[in-house]
Coordinates of C-alpha atoms in Angstrom, one line a residue:
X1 CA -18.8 103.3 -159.9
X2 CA -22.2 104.6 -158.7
X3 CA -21.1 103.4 -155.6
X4 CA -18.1 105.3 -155.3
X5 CA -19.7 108.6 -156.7
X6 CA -22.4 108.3 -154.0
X7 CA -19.6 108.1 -151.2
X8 CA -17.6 111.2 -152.4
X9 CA -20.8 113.0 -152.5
X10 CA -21.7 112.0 -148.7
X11 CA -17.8 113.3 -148.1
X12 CA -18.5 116.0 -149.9
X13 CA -21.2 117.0 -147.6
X14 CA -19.6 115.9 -144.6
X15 CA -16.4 118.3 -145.3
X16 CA -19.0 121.6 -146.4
X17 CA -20.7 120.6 -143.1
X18 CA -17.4 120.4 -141.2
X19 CA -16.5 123.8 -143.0
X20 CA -19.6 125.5 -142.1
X21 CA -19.6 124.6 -138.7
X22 CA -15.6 125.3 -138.6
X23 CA -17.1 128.9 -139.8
X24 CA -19.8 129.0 -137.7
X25 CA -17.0 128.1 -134.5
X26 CA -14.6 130.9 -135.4
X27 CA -17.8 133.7 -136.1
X28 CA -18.9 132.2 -132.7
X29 CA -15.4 132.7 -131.0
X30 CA -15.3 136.1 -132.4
X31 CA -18.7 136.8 -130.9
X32 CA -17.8 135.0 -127.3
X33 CA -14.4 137.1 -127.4
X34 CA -16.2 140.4 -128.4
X35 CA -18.8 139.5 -125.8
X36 CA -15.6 139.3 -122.8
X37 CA -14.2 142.0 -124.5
X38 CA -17.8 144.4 -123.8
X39 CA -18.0 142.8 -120.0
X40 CA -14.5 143.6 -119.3
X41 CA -14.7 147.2 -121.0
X42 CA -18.4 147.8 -118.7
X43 CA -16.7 146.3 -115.5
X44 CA -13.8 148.8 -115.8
X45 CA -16.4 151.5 -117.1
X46 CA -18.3 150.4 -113.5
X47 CA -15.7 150.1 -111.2
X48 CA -14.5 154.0 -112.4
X49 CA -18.1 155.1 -111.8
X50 CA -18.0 153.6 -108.7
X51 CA -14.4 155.2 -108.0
X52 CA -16.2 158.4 -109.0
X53 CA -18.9 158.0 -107.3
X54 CA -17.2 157.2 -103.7
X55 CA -15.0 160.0 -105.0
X56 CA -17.9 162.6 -104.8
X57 CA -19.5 160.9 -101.8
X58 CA -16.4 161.6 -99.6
X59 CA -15.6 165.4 -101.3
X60 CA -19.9 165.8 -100.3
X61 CA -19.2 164.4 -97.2
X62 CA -15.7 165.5 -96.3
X63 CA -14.7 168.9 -94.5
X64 CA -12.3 170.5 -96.9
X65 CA -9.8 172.0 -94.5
X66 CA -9.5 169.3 -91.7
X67 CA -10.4 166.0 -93.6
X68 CA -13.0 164.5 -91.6
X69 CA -16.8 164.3 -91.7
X70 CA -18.6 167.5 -92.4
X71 CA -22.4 168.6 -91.7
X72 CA -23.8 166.0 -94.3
X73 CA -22.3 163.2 -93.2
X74 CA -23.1 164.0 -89.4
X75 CA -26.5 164.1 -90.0
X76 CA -26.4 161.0 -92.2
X77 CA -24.2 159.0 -89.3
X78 CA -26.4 160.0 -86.3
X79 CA -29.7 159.6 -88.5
X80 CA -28.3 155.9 -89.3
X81 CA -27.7 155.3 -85.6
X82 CA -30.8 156.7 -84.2
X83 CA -32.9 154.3 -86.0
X84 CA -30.7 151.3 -85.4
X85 CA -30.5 152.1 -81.5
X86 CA -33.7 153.6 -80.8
X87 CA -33.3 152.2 -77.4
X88 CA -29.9 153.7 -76.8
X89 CA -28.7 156.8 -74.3
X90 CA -27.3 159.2 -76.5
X91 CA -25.7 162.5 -75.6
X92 CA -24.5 165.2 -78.5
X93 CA -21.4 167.6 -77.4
X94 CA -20.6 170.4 -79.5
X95 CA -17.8 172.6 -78.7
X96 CA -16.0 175.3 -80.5
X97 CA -12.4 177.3 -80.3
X98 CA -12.8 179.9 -78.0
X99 CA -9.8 181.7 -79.0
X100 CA -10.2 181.2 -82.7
X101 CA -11.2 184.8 -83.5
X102 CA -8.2 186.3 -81.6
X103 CA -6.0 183.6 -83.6
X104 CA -7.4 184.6 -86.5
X105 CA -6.5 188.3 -85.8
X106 CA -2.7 188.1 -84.6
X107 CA -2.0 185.3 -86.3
X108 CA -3.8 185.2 -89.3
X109 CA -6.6 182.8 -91.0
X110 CA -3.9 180.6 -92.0
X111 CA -3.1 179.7 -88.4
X112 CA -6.9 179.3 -87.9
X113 CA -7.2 177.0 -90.3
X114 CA -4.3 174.5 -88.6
X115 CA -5.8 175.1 -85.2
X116 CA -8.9 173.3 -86.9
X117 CA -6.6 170.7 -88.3
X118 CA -4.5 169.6 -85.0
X119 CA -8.8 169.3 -83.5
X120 CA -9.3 167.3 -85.8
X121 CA -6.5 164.9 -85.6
X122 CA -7.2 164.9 -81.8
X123 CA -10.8 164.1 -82.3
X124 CA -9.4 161.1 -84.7
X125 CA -7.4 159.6 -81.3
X126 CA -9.9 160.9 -78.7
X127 CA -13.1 159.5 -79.9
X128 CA -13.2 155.5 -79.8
X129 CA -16.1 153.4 -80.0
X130 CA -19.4 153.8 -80.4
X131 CA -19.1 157.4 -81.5
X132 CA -19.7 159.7 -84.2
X133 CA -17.4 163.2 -84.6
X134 CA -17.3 165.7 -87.4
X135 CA -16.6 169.4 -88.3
X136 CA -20.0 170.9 -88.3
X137 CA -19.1 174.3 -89.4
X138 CA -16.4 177.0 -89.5
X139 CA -16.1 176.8 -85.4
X140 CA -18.0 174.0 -84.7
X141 CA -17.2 169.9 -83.6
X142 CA -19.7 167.3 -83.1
X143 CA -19.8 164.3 -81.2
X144 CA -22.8 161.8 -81.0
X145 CA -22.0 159.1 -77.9
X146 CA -24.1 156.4 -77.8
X147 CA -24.3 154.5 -74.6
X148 CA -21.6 156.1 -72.7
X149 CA -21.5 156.9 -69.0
X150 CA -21.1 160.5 -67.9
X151 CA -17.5 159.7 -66.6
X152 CA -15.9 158.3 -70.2
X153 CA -17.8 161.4 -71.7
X154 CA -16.0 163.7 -69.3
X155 CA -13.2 162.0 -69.4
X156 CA -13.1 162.0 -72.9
X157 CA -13.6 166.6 -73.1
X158 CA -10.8 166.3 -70.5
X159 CA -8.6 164.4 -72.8
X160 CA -9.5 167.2 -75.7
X161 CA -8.8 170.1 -73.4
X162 CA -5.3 168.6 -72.2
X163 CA -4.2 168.0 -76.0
X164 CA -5.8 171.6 -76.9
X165 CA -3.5 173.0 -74.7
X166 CA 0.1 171.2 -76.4
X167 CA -0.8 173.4 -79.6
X168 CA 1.5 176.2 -79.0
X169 CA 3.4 177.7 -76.3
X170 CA 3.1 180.8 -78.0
X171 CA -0.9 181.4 -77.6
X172 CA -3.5 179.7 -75.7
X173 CA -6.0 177.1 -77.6
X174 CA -8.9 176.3 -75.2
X175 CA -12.9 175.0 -76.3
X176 CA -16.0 175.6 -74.5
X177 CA -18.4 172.5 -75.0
X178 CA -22.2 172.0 -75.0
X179 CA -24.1 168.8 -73.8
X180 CA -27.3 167.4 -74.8
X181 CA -28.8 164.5 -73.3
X182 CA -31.1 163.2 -76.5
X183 CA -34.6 162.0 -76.0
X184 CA -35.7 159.8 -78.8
X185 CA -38.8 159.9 -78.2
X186 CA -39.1 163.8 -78.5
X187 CA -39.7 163.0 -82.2
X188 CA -39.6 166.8 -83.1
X189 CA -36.1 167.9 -82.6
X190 CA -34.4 168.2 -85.8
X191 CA -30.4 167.4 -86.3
X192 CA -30.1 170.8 -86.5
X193 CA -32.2 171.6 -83.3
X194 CA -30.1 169.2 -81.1
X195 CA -27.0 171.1 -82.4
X196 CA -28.5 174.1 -81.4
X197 CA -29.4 173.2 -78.2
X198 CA -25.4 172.3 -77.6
X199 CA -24.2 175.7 -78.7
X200 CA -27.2 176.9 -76.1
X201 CA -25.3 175.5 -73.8
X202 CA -22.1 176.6 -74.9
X203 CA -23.4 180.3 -73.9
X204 CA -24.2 179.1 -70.1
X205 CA -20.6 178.7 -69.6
X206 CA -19.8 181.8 -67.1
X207 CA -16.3 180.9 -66.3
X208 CA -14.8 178.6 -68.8
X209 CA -11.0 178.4 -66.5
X210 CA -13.2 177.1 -63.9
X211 CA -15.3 174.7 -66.1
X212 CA -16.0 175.0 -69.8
X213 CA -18.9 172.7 -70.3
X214 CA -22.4 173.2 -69.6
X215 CA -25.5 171.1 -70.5
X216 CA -28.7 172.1 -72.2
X217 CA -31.3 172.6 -69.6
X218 CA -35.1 172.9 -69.3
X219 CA -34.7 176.3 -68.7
X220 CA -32.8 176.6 -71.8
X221 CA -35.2 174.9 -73.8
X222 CA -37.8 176.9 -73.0
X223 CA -35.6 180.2 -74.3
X224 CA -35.1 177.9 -77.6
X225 CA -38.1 177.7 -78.3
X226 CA -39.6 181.0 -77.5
X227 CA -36.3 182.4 -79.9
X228 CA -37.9 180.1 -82.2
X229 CA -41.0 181.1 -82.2
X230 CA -39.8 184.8 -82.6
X231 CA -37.8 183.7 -85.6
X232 CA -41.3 182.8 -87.4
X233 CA -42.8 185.8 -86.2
X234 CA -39.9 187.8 -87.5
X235 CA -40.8 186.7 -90.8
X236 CA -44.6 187.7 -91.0
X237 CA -43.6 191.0 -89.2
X238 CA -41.6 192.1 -91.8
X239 CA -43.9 191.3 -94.1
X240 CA -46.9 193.2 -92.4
X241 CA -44.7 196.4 -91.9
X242 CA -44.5 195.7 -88.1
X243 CA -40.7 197.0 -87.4
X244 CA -40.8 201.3 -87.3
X245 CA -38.0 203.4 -88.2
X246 CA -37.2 205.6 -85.1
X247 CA -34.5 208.6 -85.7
X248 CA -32.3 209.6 -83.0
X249 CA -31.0 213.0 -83.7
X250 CA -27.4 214.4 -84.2
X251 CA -26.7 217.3 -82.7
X252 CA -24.0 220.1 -84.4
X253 CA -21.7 220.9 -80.9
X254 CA -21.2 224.2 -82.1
X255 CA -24.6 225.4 -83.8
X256 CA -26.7 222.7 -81.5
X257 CA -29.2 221.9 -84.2
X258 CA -29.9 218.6 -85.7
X259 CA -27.8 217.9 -88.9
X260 CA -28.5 213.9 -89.6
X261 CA -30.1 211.2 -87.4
X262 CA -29.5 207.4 -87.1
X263 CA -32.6 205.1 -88.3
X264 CA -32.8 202.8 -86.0
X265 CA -35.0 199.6 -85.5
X266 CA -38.5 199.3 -83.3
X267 CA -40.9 196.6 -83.4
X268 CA -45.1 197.0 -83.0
X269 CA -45.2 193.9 -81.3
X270 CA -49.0 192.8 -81.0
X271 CA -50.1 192.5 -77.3
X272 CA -46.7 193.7 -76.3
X273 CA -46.6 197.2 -77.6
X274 CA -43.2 198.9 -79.2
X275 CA -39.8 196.3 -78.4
X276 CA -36.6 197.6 -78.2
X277 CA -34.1 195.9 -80.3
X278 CA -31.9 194.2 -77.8
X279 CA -35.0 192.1 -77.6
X280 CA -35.1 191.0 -81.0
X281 CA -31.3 192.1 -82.6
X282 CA -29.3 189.2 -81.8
X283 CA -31.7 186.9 -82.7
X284 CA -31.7 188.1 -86.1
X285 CA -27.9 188.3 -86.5
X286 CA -27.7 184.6 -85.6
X287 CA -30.2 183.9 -88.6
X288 CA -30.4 185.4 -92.7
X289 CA -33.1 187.5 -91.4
X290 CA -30.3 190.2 -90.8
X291 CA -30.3 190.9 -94.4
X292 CA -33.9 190.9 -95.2
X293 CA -34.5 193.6 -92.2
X294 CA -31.9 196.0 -93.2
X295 CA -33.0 195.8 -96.9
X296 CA -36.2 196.7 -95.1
X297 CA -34.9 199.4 -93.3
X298 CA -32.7 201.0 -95.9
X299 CA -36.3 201.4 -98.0
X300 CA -37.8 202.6 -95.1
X301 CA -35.3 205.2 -94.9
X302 CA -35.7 205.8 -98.6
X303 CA -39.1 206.7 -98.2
X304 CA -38.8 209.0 -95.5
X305 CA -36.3 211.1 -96.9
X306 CA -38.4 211.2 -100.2
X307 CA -41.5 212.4 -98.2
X308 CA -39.3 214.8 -96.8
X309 CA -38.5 216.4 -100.0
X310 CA -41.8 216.2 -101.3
X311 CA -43.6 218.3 -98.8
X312 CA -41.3 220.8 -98.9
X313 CA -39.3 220.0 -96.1
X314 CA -35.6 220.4 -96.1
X315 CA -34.3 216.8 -95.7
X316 CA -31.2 215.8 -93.4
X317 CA -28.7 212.8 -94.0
X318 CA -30.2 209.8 -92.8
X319 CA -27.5 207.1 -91.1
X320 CA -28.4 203.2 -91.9
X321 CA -26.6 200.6 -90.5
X322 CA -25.1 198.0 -92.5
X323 CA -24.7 194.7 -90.8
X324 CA -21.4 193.0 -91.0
X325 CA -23.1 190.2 -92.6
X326 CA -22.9 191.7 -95.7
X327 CA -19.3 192.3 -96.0
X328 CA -19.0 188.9 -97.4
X329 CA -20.2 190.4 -100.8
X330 CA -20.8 193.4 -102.7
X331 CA -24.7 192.6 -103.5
X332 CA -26.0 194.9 -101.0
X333 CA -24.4 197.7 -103.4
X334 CA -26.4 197.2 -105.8
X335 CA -29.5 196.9 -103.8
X336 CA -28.6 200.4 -102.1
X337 CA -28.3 202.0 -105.4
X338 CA -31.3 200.7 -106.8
X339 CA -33.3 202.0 -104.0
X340 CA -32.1 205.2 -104.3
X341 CA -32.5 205.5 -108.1
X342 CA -36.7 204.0 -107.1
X343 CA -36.7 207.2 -104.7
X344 CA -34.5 209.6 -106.5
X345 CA -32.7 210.3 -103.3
X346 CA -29.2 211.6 -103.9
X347 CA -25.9 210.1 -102.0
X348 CA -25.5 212.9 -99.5
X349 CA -28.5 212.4 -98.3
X350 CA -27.1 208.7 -96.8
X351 CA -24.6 207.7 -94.4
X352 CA -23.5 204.4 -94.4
X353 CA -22.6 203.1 -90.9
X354 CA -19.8 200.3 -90.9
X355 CA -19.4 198.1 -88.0
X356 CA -16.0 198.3 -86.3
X357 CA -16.2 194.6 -86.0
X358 CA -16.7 194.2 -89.5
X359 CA -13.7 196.2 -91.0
X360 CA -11.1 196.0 -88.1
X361 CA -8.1 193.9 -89.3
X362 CA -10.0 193.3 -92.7
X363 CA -9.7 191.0 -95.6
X364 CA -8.8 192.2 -98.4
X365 CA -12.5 191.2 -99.8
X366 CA -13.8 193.6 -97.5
X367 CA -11.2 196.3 -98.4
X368 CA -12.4 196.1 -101.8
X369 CA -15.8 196.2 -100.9
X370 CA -15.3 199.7 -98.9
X371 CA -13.3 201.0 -101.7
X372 CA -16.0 200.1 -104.1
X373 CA -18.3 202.4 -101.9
X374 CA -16.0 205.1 -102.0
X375 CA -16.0 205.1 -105.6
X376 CA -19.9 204.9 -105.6
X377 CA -19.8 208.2 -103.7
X378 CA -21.4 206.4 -100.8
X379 CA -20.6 208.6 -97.0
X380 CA -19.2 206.4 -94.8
X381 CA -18.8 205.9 -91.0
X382 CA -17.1 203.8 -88.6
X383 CA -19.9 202.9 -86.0
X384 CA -18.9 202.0 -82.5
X385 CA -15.5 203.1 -83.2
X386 CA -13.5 201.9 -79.9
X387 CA -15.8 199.4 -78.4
X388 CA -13.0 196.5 -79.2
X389 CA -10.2 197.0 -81.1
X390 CA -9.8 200.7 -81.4
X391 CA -7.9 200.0 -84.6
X392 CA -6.2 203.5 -85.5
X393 CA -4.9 201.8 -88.7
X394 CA -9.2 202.4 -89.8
X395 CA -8.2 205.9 -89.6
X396 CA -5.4 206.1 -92.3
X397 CA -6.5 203.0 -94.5
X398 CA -9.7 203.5 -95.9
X399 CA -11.7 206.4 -97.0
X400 CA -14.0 206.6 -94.2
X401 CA -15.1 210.5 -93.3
X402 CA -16.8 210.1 -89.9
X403 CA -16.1 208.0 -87.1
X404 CA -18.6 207.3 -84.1
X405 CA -17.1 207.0 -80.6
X406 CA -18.9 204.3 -78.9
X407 CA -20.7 205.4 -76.2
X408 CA -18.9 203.1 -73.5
X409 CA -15.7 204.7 -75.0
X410 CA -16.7 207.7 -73.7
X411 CA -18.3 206.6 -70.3
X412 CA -15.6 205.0 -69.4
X413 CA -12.7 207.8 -70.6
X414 CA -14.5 210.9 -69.6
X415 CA -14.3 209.6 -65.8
X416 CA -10.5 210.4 -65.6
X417 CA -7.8 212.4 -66.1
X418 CA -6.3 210.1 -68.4
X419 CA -9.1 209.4 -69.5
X420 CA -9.7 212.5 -70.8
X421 CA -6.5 212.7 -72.2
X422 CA -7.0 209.9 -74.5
X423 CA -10.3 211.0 -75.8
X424 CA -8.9 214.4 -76.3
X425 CA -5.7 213.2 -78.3
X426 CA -8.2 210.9 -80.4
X427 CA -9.9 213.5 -81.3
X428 CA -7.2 215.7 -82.2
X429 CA -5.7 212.9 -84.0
X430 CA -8.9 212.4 -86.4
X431 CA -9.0 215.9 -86.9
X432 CA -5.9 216.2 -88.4
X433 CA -6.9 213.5 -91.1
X434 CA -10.0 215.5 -91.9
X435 CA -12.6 213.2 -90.4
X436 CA -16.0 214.3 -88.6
X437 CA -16.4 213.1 -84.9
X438 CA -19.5 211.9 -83.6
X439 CA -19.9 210.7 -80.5
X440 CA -22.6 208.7 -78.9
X441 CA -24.3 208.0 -75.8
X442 CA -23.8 211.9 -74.8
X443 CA -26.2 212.0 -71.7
X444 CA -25.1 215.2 -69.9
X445 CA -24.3 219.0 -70.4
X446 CA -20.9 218.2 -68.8
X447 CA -19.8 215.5 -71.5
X448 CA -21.2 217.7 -74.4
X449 CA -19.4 221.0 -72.9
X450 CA -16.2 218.6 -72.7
X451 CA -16.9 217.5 -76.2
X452 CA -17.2 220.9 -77.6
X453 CA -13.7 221.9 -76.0
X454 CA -11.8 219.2 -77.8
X455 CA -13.0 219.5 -80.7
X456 CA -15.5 217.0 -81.5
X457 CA -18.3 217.7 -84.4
X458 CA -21.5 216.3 -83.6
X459 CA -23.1 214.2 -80.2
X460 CA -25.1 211.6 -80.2
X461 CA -27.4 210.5 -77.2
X462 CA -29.9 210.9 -74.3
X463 CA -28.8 214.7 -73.2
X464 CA -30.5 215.8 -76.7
X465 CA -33.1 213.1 -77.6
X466 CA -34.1 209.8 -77.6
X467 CA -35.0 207.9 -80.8
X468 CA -38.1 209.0 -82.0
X469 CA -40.9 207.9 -84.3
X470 CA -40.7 209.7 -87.7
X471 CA -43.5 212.4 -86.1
X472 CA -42.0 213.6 -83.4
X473 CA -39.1 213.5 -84.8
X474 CA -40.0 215.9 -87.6
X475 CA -41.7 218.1 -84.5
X476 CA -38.8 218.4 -82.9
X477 CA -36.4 219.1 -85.9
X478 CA -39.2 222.2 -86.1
X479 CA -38.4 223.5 -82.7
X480 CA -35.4 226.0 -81.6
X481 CA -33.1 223.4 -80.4
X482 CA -30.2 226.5 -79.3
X483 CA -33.3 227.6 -76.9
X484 CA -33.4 224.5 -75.1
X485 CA -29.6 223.5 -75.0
X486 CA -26.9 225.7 -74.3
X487 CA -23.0 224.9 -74.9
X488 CA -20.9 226.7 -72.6
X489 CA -19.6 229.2 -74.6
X490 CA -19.0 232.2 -73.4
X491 CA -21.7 234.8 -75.2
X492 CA -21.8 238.6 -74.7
X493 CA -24.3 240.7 -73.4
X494 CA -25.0 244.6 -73.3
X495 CA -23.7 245.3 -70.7
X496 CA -20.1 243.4 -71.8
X497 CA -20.8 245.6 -74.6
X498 CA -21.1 248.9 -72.9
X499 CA -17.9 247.7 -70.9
X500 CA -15.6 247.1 -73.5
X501 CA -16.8 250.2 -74.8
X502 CA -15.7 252.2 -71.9
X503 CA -12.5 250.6 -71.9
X504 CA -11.8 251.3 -75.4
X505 CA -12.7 255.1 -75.2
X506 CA -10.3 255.1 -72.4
X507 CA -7.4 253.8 -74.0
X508 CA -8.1 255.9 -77.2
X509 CA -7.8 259.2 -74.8
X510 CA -4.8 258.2 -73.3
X511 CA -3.7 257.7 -76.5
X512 CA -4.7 261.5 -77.6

């Protein structure tokens, strides 16, 4: 009996053992399945962060109209292959649509934007091998070879003009391409640097029907680098107040006295004395600086029209530039008004001088942006008006209330007949729309006499004045103008006068 009790107990234990370790199983299997459950939900959770993240990488390193590499990942390519192969030949082409802005104009941005698209797809069947391409920038490819020959990489532009060509039978699509031979070892040149040098190079084509490549010379270099250095000293010589405000005068064709001036830009160049700024200009279109110096300029301006007032002297409308540069936005309002609220200087007391490159054939950002400066009250002008387009639409769109006739406009017209005839009926034309004519580059008594018959309001130009520092222009604002320049207009004297006299007295007898 004790026997038996004693066995059922030791089954007893055996079966709660069983059971707990039958528990113990199934809490484990839950765990274990739980456990695949987690790994399977954080592999899924990982491979859509990866998606993601390979998503982002090729938005950051895609172009978003043509769908190949963009600026980020041609610097990350060739920066990969330069250290990989630093024993290689490699040569860097870059090469832009030469006829892009006039497809842009008669044909819209639209059409633009699938001229990139078809160079794009060509570069995806032209470039083969050990080669890197991309879509640097608006109007910008780039191509890294790496130890090709000089015959497969002209082979290889040939192959890219030829295709070029197939666009359209309607318009022409041509590229002009820039060639750099890379030295490694020239450890200083920058991505951005070498992609300079090619669009250097891209300027030294002369004659691109006869050939529209050129490569980046010493001679080149050398200009690089001295544009570089300028670009620093740019910087510190705005900083240190070195660019001057000169005025040129504009002259009233009927009263010949000043009525406004144009600022316009020197530089006190140390060791080098005062620069003109076709010296300096271009550079700092092709960089931000642009912006920084007109904001310069405009307070400049500012300040000279408040001294003006303050010393008693009757102040004249002051014409400022405004690069095209800052068409893109309307920021540069704001920055206008709050200088003149800084300087208390009323409205009439600026012209704003638009770029004829800048507005011609418009977007309609830009047509905004020139309405919003009529409602500001802001004078505006159309500067250079007939150096490219001569787009009379300007006239009748926007509310513009002087235009400036470029001053090859007038050379070249007022050495003909016909000439003539189109600058008269240009005149008449804006005269009937209510505008004021200026015109520039007036350099003889002849061409302001001519002028003055037409019609047109105010001249512009060497005849009169050259720009002048602040000083002497305020001297010569001071002086008797009509005494020094006269218009050929017919003026009686005393003796007309004792003439028409006689003549009258005789017809009165006769009448009597």
């Amino acid at each position: 009996m004790a026997y038996m009790i004693i066995i059922l107990f030791l089954i007893g234990i055996i079966l709660f053992m069983g059971y707990r370790l039958h528990i113990k199983d199934i809490h484990y299997k839950y765990k274990a399945d739980k456990m695949t459950h987690l790994e399977h939900s954080y592999e899924n959770r990982i491979h859509d962060l990866e998606d993601t993240v390979n998503s982002l990488n090729q938005t950051a390193f895609t172009h978003t109209v043509t769908k190949i590499g963009n600026i980020d990942y041609f610097i990350n390519q060739c920066t990969s292959l330069f250290g990989r192969y630093p024993n290689s030949v490699f040569i860097m082409i870059g090469f832009s649509i030469s006829s892009l802005g006039k497809i842009n104009q008669f044909f819209g941005p639209s059409e633009g934007d699938k001229v990139m698209v078809y160079t794009a797809d060509i570069l995806k069947n032209c470039v083969k091998g050990n080669a890197v391409y991309a879509h640097v920038n608006s109007n910008l490819f780039g191509i890294l070879l790496r130890d090709s020959s000089e015959e497969e990489m002209l082979g290889m532009i040939d192959s890219i003009n030829a295709k070029l060509k197939d666009y359209s039978s309607a318009f022409a699509v041509s590229a002009i391409f820039g060639i750099h031979y890379i030295d490694l070892s020239h450890t200083g040149d920058s991505l951005m640097d070498i992609m300079n040098y090619t669009l250097l190079a891209q300027k030294a084509v002369t004659d691109p029907k006869t050939m529209n490549y050129a490569y980046f010379t010493e001679e080149l270099s050398r200009s690089y680098n001295e544009n570089k250095k300028m670009s620093i000293e740019m910087e510190e010589a705005l900083n240190n107040h070195n660019f001057i405000v000169y005025l040129q005068p504009m002259i009233d064709l009927h009263s010949y006295q000043i009525v406004s001036a144009e600022a316009l830009v020197r530089w006190d160049y140390p060791g080098k004395g005062i620069l003109s700024p076709y010296a300096f200009l271009p550079l700092f279109e092709n960089t931000s600086l642009i912006q920084k110096l007109d904001y310069y300029m405009w307070e400049e301006c500012c300040k000279i029209l408040r001294r003006w007032i303050d010393n008693k002297m009757a102040p004249i409308p002051i014409a400022m530039n405004i690069s095209p540069i800052h068409l893109q936005g309307s920021a540069f309002i704001d920055k206008l008004e709050q200088l003149m609220h800084s300087y208390l200087i009323s409205k009439d007391l600026l012209i704003l001088e638009l770029p004829e490159r800048g507005v011609a054939n418009a977007t309609k950002e830009v047509a905004e942006i020139i309405m919003k400066l009529k409602e500001k009250n802001f004078s505006l002008c159309i500067d250079n008006f007939g150096s490219v387009h001569s787009p009379l639409n300007l006239l009748k769109d926007y509310p513009i209330g002087q235009i400036k006739l470029d001053r090859n406009f007038l050379t070249k017209n007022s050495s003909s007949n016909e000439g003539l005839t189109i600058l008269r009926y240009l005149v008449a034309m804006a005269k009937e729309l209510d505008l004021t004519i200026i015109t520039e580059g007036v350099e003889s008594l002849q061409q302001a006499n001519f002028l003055a018959d037409i019609g047109c309001d105010i001249a512009q130009g060497y005849f009169f004045a050259k720009p002048l520092d602040v000083r002497h222009f305020d001297q010569l604002n001071k002086s008797m103008l009509r005494n020094l320049y006269r218009p050929s207009e017919y003026y009686p004297t005393f003796e007309d006068f004792a003439k028409d006299v006689d003549i009258l007295t005789q017809m009165m007898q006769r009448v009597g």
